[in-house]
Amino acid sequence: MSPEQAPVATTKRLEFAIAAAKAAGAITLRYFQDGALRVETKLDRSVVTEADRLAERQLRNAIAQDFPDDAIVGEEYGAKAGESGWTWYLDPIDGTQAFVRGVPLFGTLIGAEYRGESKVGVIFLPALGEIVYAARGQGCFWERGMHWDGLCGFSQVARTKAEVSAISDLKSALFCTTWMQSFVATNRVDVFSRLCEATGVFRGWGDCYGYALVATGRAEIMVDPQLSVWDAAPMQVILEEAGGLYTTFEGKPDIHGGSGVATNGRLHKSALAVIKGS
């Protein structure tokens, strides 16, 4: 792909990803708060539902049709090789624990990477009617107030530019995380304690919702000590295009690092110092 082709290819994939996320989100809403939903526990103790699998199949089939040479990595169905240099990362329902308990803080995640660089990211929160999306060099945007038609569509709403908050004092920051057990599992309970002490407010608004909050200026710090690539894939480009930063615990801007720190940028150095205990 030539430098001249790169922006067009990125824009094309962003437009596709927005539509694909909404289609997958519509599938998940058909099962949301359904008492008959079948839930299984996987070997890693995470849960999966038929909605996860149906939504991911929908996404994979759509990619195969529109971008047959692109690689795909998904939470439920693994990896498919490609030859274009593009790789899609899919999490059909991020926050399945919330989903199965009828809590609306779950989302469909789509990320696209070109030769190792994060290019496209989408966070769709179907039960909240919100979507946050970005493409490299094209800004980050937020649509909210969408209504599901009960079938496969959502109402059209105006988009606004997504921007992180201007807060520059840790003591005024809202800190979020997904799962306390991930700090226990990684021997980082001390990190959690330090972050709670250093920041102004802690709330457990986790999974993709926490990252969306940071990207739209409603929270300042979102931290996950354990993060799969399909969970991390949209976050780097979304946060950076919104004016923030996304790195690993070690401070590396990398969706493959296994941990995630998202901030409004102004607090990133301070947040990493708290995490490292320095």
mmCIF file of C-alpha atoms in Angstrom:
data_model
loop_
_atom_site.group_PDB
_atom_site.id
_atom_site.type_symbol
_atom_site.label_atom_id
_atom_site.label_comp_id
_atom_site.label_asym_id
_atom_site.label_seq_id
_atom_site.Cartn_x
_atom_site.Cartn_y
_atom_site.Cartn_z
ATOM 1 C CA MET A 1 0.000 0.000 0.000
ATOM 2 C CA SER A 2 1.470 3.347 -1.075
ATOM 3 C CA PRO A 3 1.470 6.427 1.192
ATOM 4 C CA GLU A 4 -1.204 7.908 -1.061
ATOM 5 C CA GLN A 5 -3.441 4.866 -0.600
ATOM 6 C CA ALA A 6 -3.048 4.631 3.190
ATOM 7 C CA PRO A 7 -5.598 7.304 4.275
ATOM 8 C CA VAL A 8 -8.210 5.956 1.867
ATOM 9 C CA ALA A 9 -7.727 2.385 3.089
ATOM 10 C CA THR A 10 -7.959 3.536 6.702
ATOM 11 C CA THR A 11 -11.106 5.594 6.133
ATOM 12 C CA LYS A 12 -12.730 2.729 4.264
ATOM 13 C CA ARG A 13 -12.071 0.381 7.164
ATOM 14 C CA LEU A 14 -13.299 2.871 9.742
ATOM 15 C CA GLU A 15 -16.600 3.316 7.910
ATOM 16 C CA PHE A 16 -16.919 -0.450 7.642
ATOM 17 C CA ALA A 17 -16.057 -0.966 11.325
ATOM 18 C CA ILE A 18 -18.691 1.515 12.510
ATOM 19 C CA ALA A 19 -21.417 -0.219 10.507
ATOM 20 C CA ALA A 20 -20.184 -3.688 11.482
ATOM 21 C CA ALA A 21 -20.097 -2.813 15.181
ATOM 22 C CA LYS A 22 -23.676 -1.560 15.039
ATOM 23 C CA ALA A 23 -24.816 -4.740 13.272
ATOM 24 C CA ALA A 24 -23.079 -6.906 15.877
ATOM 25 C CA GLY A 25 -24.444 -4.737 18.680
ATOM 26 C CA ALA A 26 -27.970 -5.270 17.403
ATOM 27 C CA ILE A 27 -27.415 -9.024 17.696
ATOM 28 C CA THR A 28 -26.288 -8.675 21.310
ATOM 29 C CA LEU A 29 -29.327 -6.569 22.230
ATOM 30 C CA ARG A 30 -31.669 -9.322 21.072
ATOM 31 C CA TYR A 31 -30.252 -11.462 23.892
ATOM 32 C CA PHE A 32 -29.698 -8.742 26.505
ATOM 33 C CA GLN A 33 -31.756 -9.234 29.687
ATOM 34 C CA ASP A 34 -33.151 -12.474 28.261
ATOM 35 C CA GLY A 35 -33.763 -14.927 31.093
ATOM 36 C CA ALA A 36 -33.387 -17.847 28.678
ATOM 37 C CA LEU A 37 -29.860 -16.845 27.591
ATOM 38 C CA ARG A 38 -27.457 -19.795 27.732
ATOM 39 C CA VAL A 39 -24.216 -18.988 29.542
ATOM 40 C CA GLU A 40 -21.095 -21.171 29.531
ATOM 41 C CA THR A 41 -17.927 -20.913 31.598
ATOM 42 C CA LYS A 42 -14.662 -21.257 29.671
ATOM 43 C CA LEU A 43 -11.464 -22.857 30.953
ATOM 44 C CA ASP A 44 -10.091 -19.466 32.025
ATOM 45 C CA ARG A 45 -13.265 -18.955 34.138
ATOM 46 C CA SER A 46 -14.561 -16.221 31.841
ATOM 47 C CA VAL A 47 -18.084 -16.600 30.508
ATOM 48 C CA VAL A 48 -19.381 -16.838 26.955
ATOM 49 C CA THR A 49 -22.883 -16.817 25.497
ATOM 50 C CA GLU A 50 -24.540 -17.655 22.211
ATOM 51 C CA ALA A 51 -24.770 -13.901 21.633
ATOM 52 C CA ASP A 52 -20.944 -13.615 21.754
ATOM 53 C CA ARG A 53 -20.578 -16.330 19.147
ATOM 54 C CA LEU A 54 -23.318 -15.084 16.835
ATOM 55 C CA ALA A 55 -21.996 -11.527 16.918
ATOM 56 C CA GLU A 56 -18.426 -12.590 16.194
ATOM 57 C CA ARG A 57 -19.529 -14.789 13.304
ATOM 58 C CA GLN A 58 -21.412 -11.808 11.895
ATOM 59 C CA LEU A 59 -18.290 -9.653 12.139
ATOM 60 C CA ARG A 60 -15.979 -12.262 10.637
ATOM 61 C CA ASN A 61 -18.307 -12.945 7.726
ATOM 62 C CA ALA A 62 -18.606 -9.231 6.974
ATOM 63 C CA ILE A 63 -14.823 -8.774 6.996
ATOM 64 C CA ALA A 64 -14.320 -11.835 4.798
ATOM 65 C CA GLN A 65 -16.742 -10.386 2.275
ATOM 66 C CA ASP A 66 -15.408 -6.821 2.161
ATOM 67 C CA PHE A 67 -11.729 -7.385 2.985
ATOM 68 C CA PRO A 68 -10.960 -11.015 2.084
ATOM 69 C CA ASP A 69 -7.180 -10.545 2.271
ATOM 70 C CA ASP A 70 -7.189 -9.086 5.793
ATOM 71 C CA ALA A 71 -6.237 -11.196 8.818
ATOM 72 C CA ILE A 72 -8.702 -11.622 11.685
ATOM 73 C CA VAL A 73 -8.146 -12.322 15.386
ATOM 74 C CA GLY A 74 -11.261 -12.788 17.517
ATOM 75 C CA GLU A 75 -11.917 -13.766 21.111
ATOM 76 C CA GLU A 76 -14.250 -16.651 20.328
ATOM 77 C CA TYR A 77 -12.950 -18.092 17.041
ATOM 78 C CA GLY A 78 -9.213 -17.418 17.038
ATOM 79 C CA ALA A 79 -7.019 -16.293 14.162
ATOM 80 C CA LYS A 80 -7.351 -16.283 10.380
ATOM 81 C CA ALA A 81 -4.264 -15.451 8.334
ATOM 82 C CA GLY A 82 -4.225 -12.671 5.756
ATOM 83 C CA GLU A 83 -1.905 -11.200 3.134
ATOM 84 C CA SER A 84 -2.848 -7.509 3.002
ATOM 85 C CA GLY A 85 -0.888 -6.347 6.054
ATOM 86 C CA TRP A 86 -4.146 -5.473 7.823
ATOM 87 C CA THR A 87 -5.314 -7.344 10.925
ATOM 88 C CA TRP A 88 -8.730 -7.025 12.541
ATOM 89 C CA TYR A 89 -9.208 -7.658 16.266
ATOM 90 C CA LEU A 90 -12.710 -8.497 17.457
ATOM 91 C CA ASP A 91 -14.414 -8.729 20.819
ATOM 92 C CA PRO A 92 -18.138 -9.173 20.149
ATOM 93 C CA ILE A 93 -19.118 -8.553 23.776
ATOM 94 C CA ASP A 94 -16.535 -6.900 25.978
ATOM 95 C CA GLY A 95 -17.944 -7.074 29.481
ATOM 96 C CA THR A 96 -19.794 -10.362 29.191
ATOM 97 C CA GLN A 97 -20.192 -10.511 32.975
ATOM 98 C CA ALA A 98 -22.148 -7.254 32.811
ATOM 99 C CA PHE A 99 -24.095 -8.510 29.794
ATOM 100 C CA VAL A 100 -25.269 -11.737 31.434
ATOM 101 C CA ARG A 101 -26.343 -9.861 34.588
ATOM 102 C CA GLY A 102 -28.404 -7.349 32.655
ATOM 103 C CA VAL A 103 -26.029 -4.430 33.273
ATOM 104 C CA PRO A 104 -25.731 -2.142 30.218
ATOM 105 C CA LEU A 105 -21.981 -1.448 30.529
ATOM 106 C CA PHE A 106 -20.848 -3.842 27.783
ATOM 107 C CA GLY A 107 -19.754 -3.203 24.235
ATOM 108 C CA THR A 108 -18.615 -4.477 20.876
ATOM 109 C CA LEU A 109 -14.944 -3.765 20.149
ATOM 110 C CA ILE A 110 -13.295 -3.596 16.739
ATOM 111 C CA GLY A 111 -9.688 -2.635 16.106
ATOM 112 C CA ALA A 112 -7.680 -2.681 12.883
ATOM 113 C CA GLU A 113 -3.908 -2.634 12.662
ATOM 114 C CA TYR A 114 -1.731 -2.154 9.578
ATOM 115 C CA ARG A 115 1.735 -3.678 9.726
ATOM 116 C CA GLY A 116 1.913 -3.257 13.487
ATOM 117 C CA GLU A 117 0.409 0.241 13.731
ATOM 118 C CA SER A 118 -2.993 0.747 15.328
ATOM 119 C CA LYS A 119 -5.118 2.462 12.660
ATOM 120 C CA VAL A 120 -8.826 2.067 13.470
ATOM 121 C CA GLY A 121 -10.756 1.671 16.708
ATOM 122 C CA VAL A 122 -14.447 1.381 17.556
ATOM 123 C CA ILE A 123 -16.170 1.047 20.942
ATOM 124 C CA PHE A 124 -19.908 0.508 20.558
ATOM 125 C CA LEU A 125 -22.081 0.486 23.684
ATOM 126 C CA PRO A 126 -25.405 -0.683 22.229
ATOM 127 C CA ALA A 127 -27.461 -0.728 25.432
ATOM 128 C CA LEU A 128 -26.400 2.873 26.126
ATOM 129 C CA GLY A 129 -26.806 4.031 22.537
ATOM 130 C CA GLU A 130 -23.223 5.336 22.375
ATOM 131 C CA ILE A 131 -20.340 4.786 19.982
ATOM 132 C CA VAL A 132 -16.786 6.154 20.114
ATOM 133 C CA TYR A 133 -14.521 5.700 17.111
ATOM 134 C CA ALA A 134 -11.268 6.923 15.592
ATOM 135 C CA ALA A 135 -8.927 6.510 12.653
ATOM 136 C CA ARG A 136 -5.248 7.408 12.694
ATOM 137 C CA GLY A 137 -4.811 11.073 11.788
ATOM 138 C CA GLN A 138 -8.555 11.675 11.434
ATOM 139 C CA GLY A 139 -9.663 12.475 14.984
ATOM 140 C CA CYS A 140 -11.903 10.719 17.480
ATOM 141 C CA PHE A 141 -15.683 11.061 17.465
ATOM 142 C CA TRP A 142 -18.604 10.268 19.735
ATOM 143 C CA GLU A 143 -22.236 9.586 18.916
ATOM 144 C CA ARG A 144 -24.777 9.247 21.710
ATOM 145 C CA GLY A 145 -28.520 8.999 22.106
ATOM 146 C CA MET A 146 -29.020 6.277 19.495
ATOM 147 C CA HIS A 147 -32.167 4.177 19.762
ATOM 148 C CA TRP A 148 -32.392 0.564 18.636
ATOM 149 C CA ASP A 149 -35.296 -0.248 16.337
ATOM 150 C CA GLY A 150 -35.701 -3.739 17.811
ATOM 151 C CA LEU A 151 -34.311 -5.413 14.708
ATOM 152 C CA CYS A 152 -30.916 -4.539 13.269
ATOM 153 C CA GLY A 153 -30.792 -0.752 13.081
ATOM 154 C CA PHE A 154 -30.094 2.293 15.234
ATOM 155 C CA SER A 155 -31.341 5.843 14.860
ATOM 156 C CA GLN A 156 -29.058 8.401 13.252
ATOM 157 C CA VAL A 157 -27.558 10.980 15.613
ATOM 158 C CA ALA A 158 -25.087 13.816 15.177
ATOM 159 C CA ARG A 159 -21.466 13.093 15.942
ATOM 160 C CA THR A 160 -19.325 15.304 18.144
ATOM 161 C CA LYS A 161 -15.573 15.428 18.507
ATOM 162 C CA ALA A 162 -14.396 13.272 21.400
ATOM 163 C CA GLU A 163 -11.814 14.934 23.608
ATOM 164 C CA VAL A 164 -10.187 13.982 26.887
ATOM 165 C CA SER A 165 -10.567 16.158 29.972
ATOM 166 C CA ALA A 166 -8.245 19.015 30.897
ATOM 167 C CA ILE A 167 -7.703 17.841 34.492
ATOM 168 C CA SER A 168 -4.009 17.937 35.414
ATOM 169 C CA ASP A 169 -4.119 17.133 39.136
ATOM 170 C CA LEU A 170 -4.235 13.471 40.189
ATOM 171 C CA LYS A 171 -6.281 14.358 43.247
ATOM 172 C CA SER A 172 -9.028 15.636 40.949
ATOM 173 C CA ALA A 173 -8.939 12.575 38.681
ATOM 174 C CA LEU A 174 -11.550 9.844 38.326
ATOM 175 C CA PHE A 175 -9.846 6.425 38.198
ATOM 176 C CA CYS A 176 -11.590 3.341 36.809
ATOM 177 C CA THR A 177 -10.688 -0.312 36.443
ATOM 178 C CA THR A 178 -12.417 -3.510 35.387
ATOM 179 C CA TRP A 179 -11.718 -6.271 37.864
ATOM 180 C CA MET A 180 -10.023 -6.217 41.253
ATOM 181 C CA GLN A 181 -9.081 -9.891 40.834
ATOM 182 C CA SER A 182 -6.758 -8.962 37.969
ATOM 183 C CA PHE A 183 -4.624 -6.991 40.443
ATOM 184 C CA VAL A 184 -4.602 -10.024 42.740
ATOM 185 C CA ALA A 185 -3.728 -12.423 39.908
ATOM 186 C CA THR A 186 -0.783 -10.268 38.800
ATOM 187 C CA ASN A 187 0.468 -9.559 42.350
ATOM 188 C CA ARG A 188 -0.356 -5.872 41.948
ATOM 189 C CA VAL A 189 -2.778 -5.216 44.790
ATOM 190 C CA ASP A 190 -0.340 -2.547 45.960
ATOM 191 C CA VAL A 191 -0.743 -0.803 42.592
ATOM 192 C CA PHE A 192 -4.501 -0.662 43.036
ATOM 193 C CA SER A 193 -4.121 0.725 46.561
ATOM 194 C CA ARG A 194 -1.679 3.407 45.419
ATOM 195 C CA LEU A 195 -3.939 4.481 42.553
ATOM 196 C CA CYS A 196 -6.941 4.759 44.874
ATOM 197 C CA GLU A 197 -4.924 6.832 47.329
ATOM 198 C CA ALA A 198 -3.402 9.088 44.655
ATOM 199 C CA THR A 199 -6.589 9.885 42.746
ATOM 200 C CA GLY A 200 -9.703 11.787 43.744
ATOM 201 C CA VAL A 201 -12.414 9.221 43.037
ATOM 202 C CA PHE A 202 -12.444 5.498 42.197
ATOM 203 C CA ARG A 203 -15.294 3.762 40.403
ATOM 204 C CA GLY A 204 -15.480 0.236 39.008
ATOM 205 C CA TRP A 205 -16.778 1.354 35.624
ATOM 206 C CA GLY A 206 -14.609 -1.044 33.706
ATOM 207 C CA ASP A 207 -14.237 -2.980 30.479
ATOM 208 C CA CYS A 208 -14.608 -0.874 27.341
ATOM 209 C CA TYR A 209 -16.905 1.576 29.120
ATOM 210 C CA GLY A 210 -14.018 2.884 31.216
ATOM 211 C CA TYR A 211 -11.916 3.594 28.126
ATOM 212 C CA ALA A 212 -14.853 5.340 26.461
ATOM 213 C CA LEU A 213 -15.209 7.522 29.560
ATOM 214 C CA VAL A 214 -11.579 8.635 29.348
ATOM 215 C CA ALA A 215 -11.767 9.300 25.591
ATOM 216 C CA THR A 216 -14.851 11.492 26.049
ATOM 217 C CA GLY A 217 -13.600 13.454 29.052
ATOM 218 C CA ARG A 218 -15.774 11.805 31.697
ATOM 219 C CA ALA A 219 -12.909 10.029 33.494
ATOM 220 C CA GLU A 220 -9.153 10.588 33.545
ATOM 221 C CA ILE A 221 -7.529 7.199 34.207
ATOM 222 C CA MET A 222 -8.512 3.664 33.206
ATOM 223 C CA VAL A 223 -6.216 0.803 34.193
ATOM 224 C CA ASP A 224 -6.221 -2.933 33.428
ATOM 225 C CA PRO A 225 -3.332 -5.127 34.658
ATOM 226 C CA GLN A 226 -4.505 -7.946 32.361
ATOM 227 C CA LEU A 227 -5.709 -7.232 28.846
ATOM 228 C CA SER A 228 -6.102 -9.419 25.766
ATOM 229 C CA VAL A 229 -5.209 -7.935 22.401
ATOM 230 C CA TRP A 230 -8.846 -7.906 21.219
ATOM 231 C CA ASP A 231 -9.719 -5.823 24.296
ATOM 232 C CA ALA A 232 -6.802 -3.443 23.775
ATOM 233 C CA ALA A 233 -6.905 -3.143 19.974
ATOM 234 C CA PRO A 234 -9.260 -0.138 19.613
ATOM 235 C CA MET A 235 -7.946 1.754 22.607
ATOM 236 C CA GLN A 236 -4.614 3.164 21.474
ATOM 237 C CA VAL A 237 -5.865 4.982 18.385
ATOM 238 C CA ILE A 238 -9.057 6.120 20.133
ATOM 239 C CA LEU A 239 -7.206 7.587 23.116
ATOM 240 C CA GLU A 240 -4.459 9.188 21.051
ATOM 241 C CA GLU A 241 -6.878 10.754 18.571
ATOM 242 C CA ALA A 242 -8.942 12.088 21.502
ATOM 243 C CA GLY A 243 -5.839 13.810 22.889
ATOM 244 C CA GLY A 244 -4.937 11.216 25.511
ATOM 245 C CA LEU A 245 -2.464 8.372 25.811
ATOM 246 C CA TYR A 246 -2.651 4.588 25.937
ATOM 247 C CA THR A 247 0.290 2.428 27.035
ATOM 248 C CA THR A 248 1.169 -0.729 28.883
ATOM 249 C CA PHE A 249 2.097 -0.626 32.569
ATOM 250 C CA GLU A 250 5.697 -0.255 31.365
ATOM 251 C CA GLY A 251 4.806 2.875 29.416
ATOM 252 C CA LYS A 252 4.988 1.342 25.938
ATOM 253 C CA PRO A 253 2.291 2.377 23.415
ATOM 254 C CA ASP A 254 1.439 -1.190 22.446
ATOM 255 C CA ILE A 255 -1.853 -3.090 22.171
ATOM 256 C CA HIS A 256 0.008 -6.409 22.474
ATOM 257 C CA GLY A 257 1.592 -5.752 25.873
ATOM 258 C CA GLY A 258 -0.957 -7.558 28.057
ATOM 259 C CA SER A 259 -1.830 -4.555 30.241
ATOM 260 C CA GLY A 260 -3.422 -1.172 29.653
ATOM 261 C CA VAL A 261 -3.190 2.360 31.029
ATOM 262 C CA ALA A 262 -5.402 4.993 29.409
ATOM 263 C CA THR A 263 -5.303 8.602 30.553
ATOM 264 C CA ASN A 264 -6.115 12.102 29.407
ATOM 265 C CA GLY A 265 -2.411 12.497 28.604
ATOM 266 C CA ARG A 266 -1.761 15.222 31.140
ATOM 267 C CA LEU A 267 -1.800 12.646 33.932
ATOM 268 C CA HIS A 268 -0.070 9.792 32.142
ATOM 269 C CA LYS A 269 3.414 10.315 33.534
ATOM 270 C CA SER A 270 2.036 10.700 37.053
ATOM 271 C CA ALA A 271 -0.205 7.638 36.710
ATOM 272 C CA LEU A 272 2.701 5.496 35.498
ATOM 273 C CA ALA A 273 4.824 6.720 38.404
ATOM 274 C CA VAL A 274 2.105 5.638 40.840
ATOM 275 C CA ILE A 275 1.812 2.260 39.105
ATOM 276 C CA LYS A 276 5.575 1.730 39.266
ATOM 277 C CA GLY A 277 5.769 2.998 42.845
ATOM 278 C CA SER A 278 8.380 5.583 41.926
#
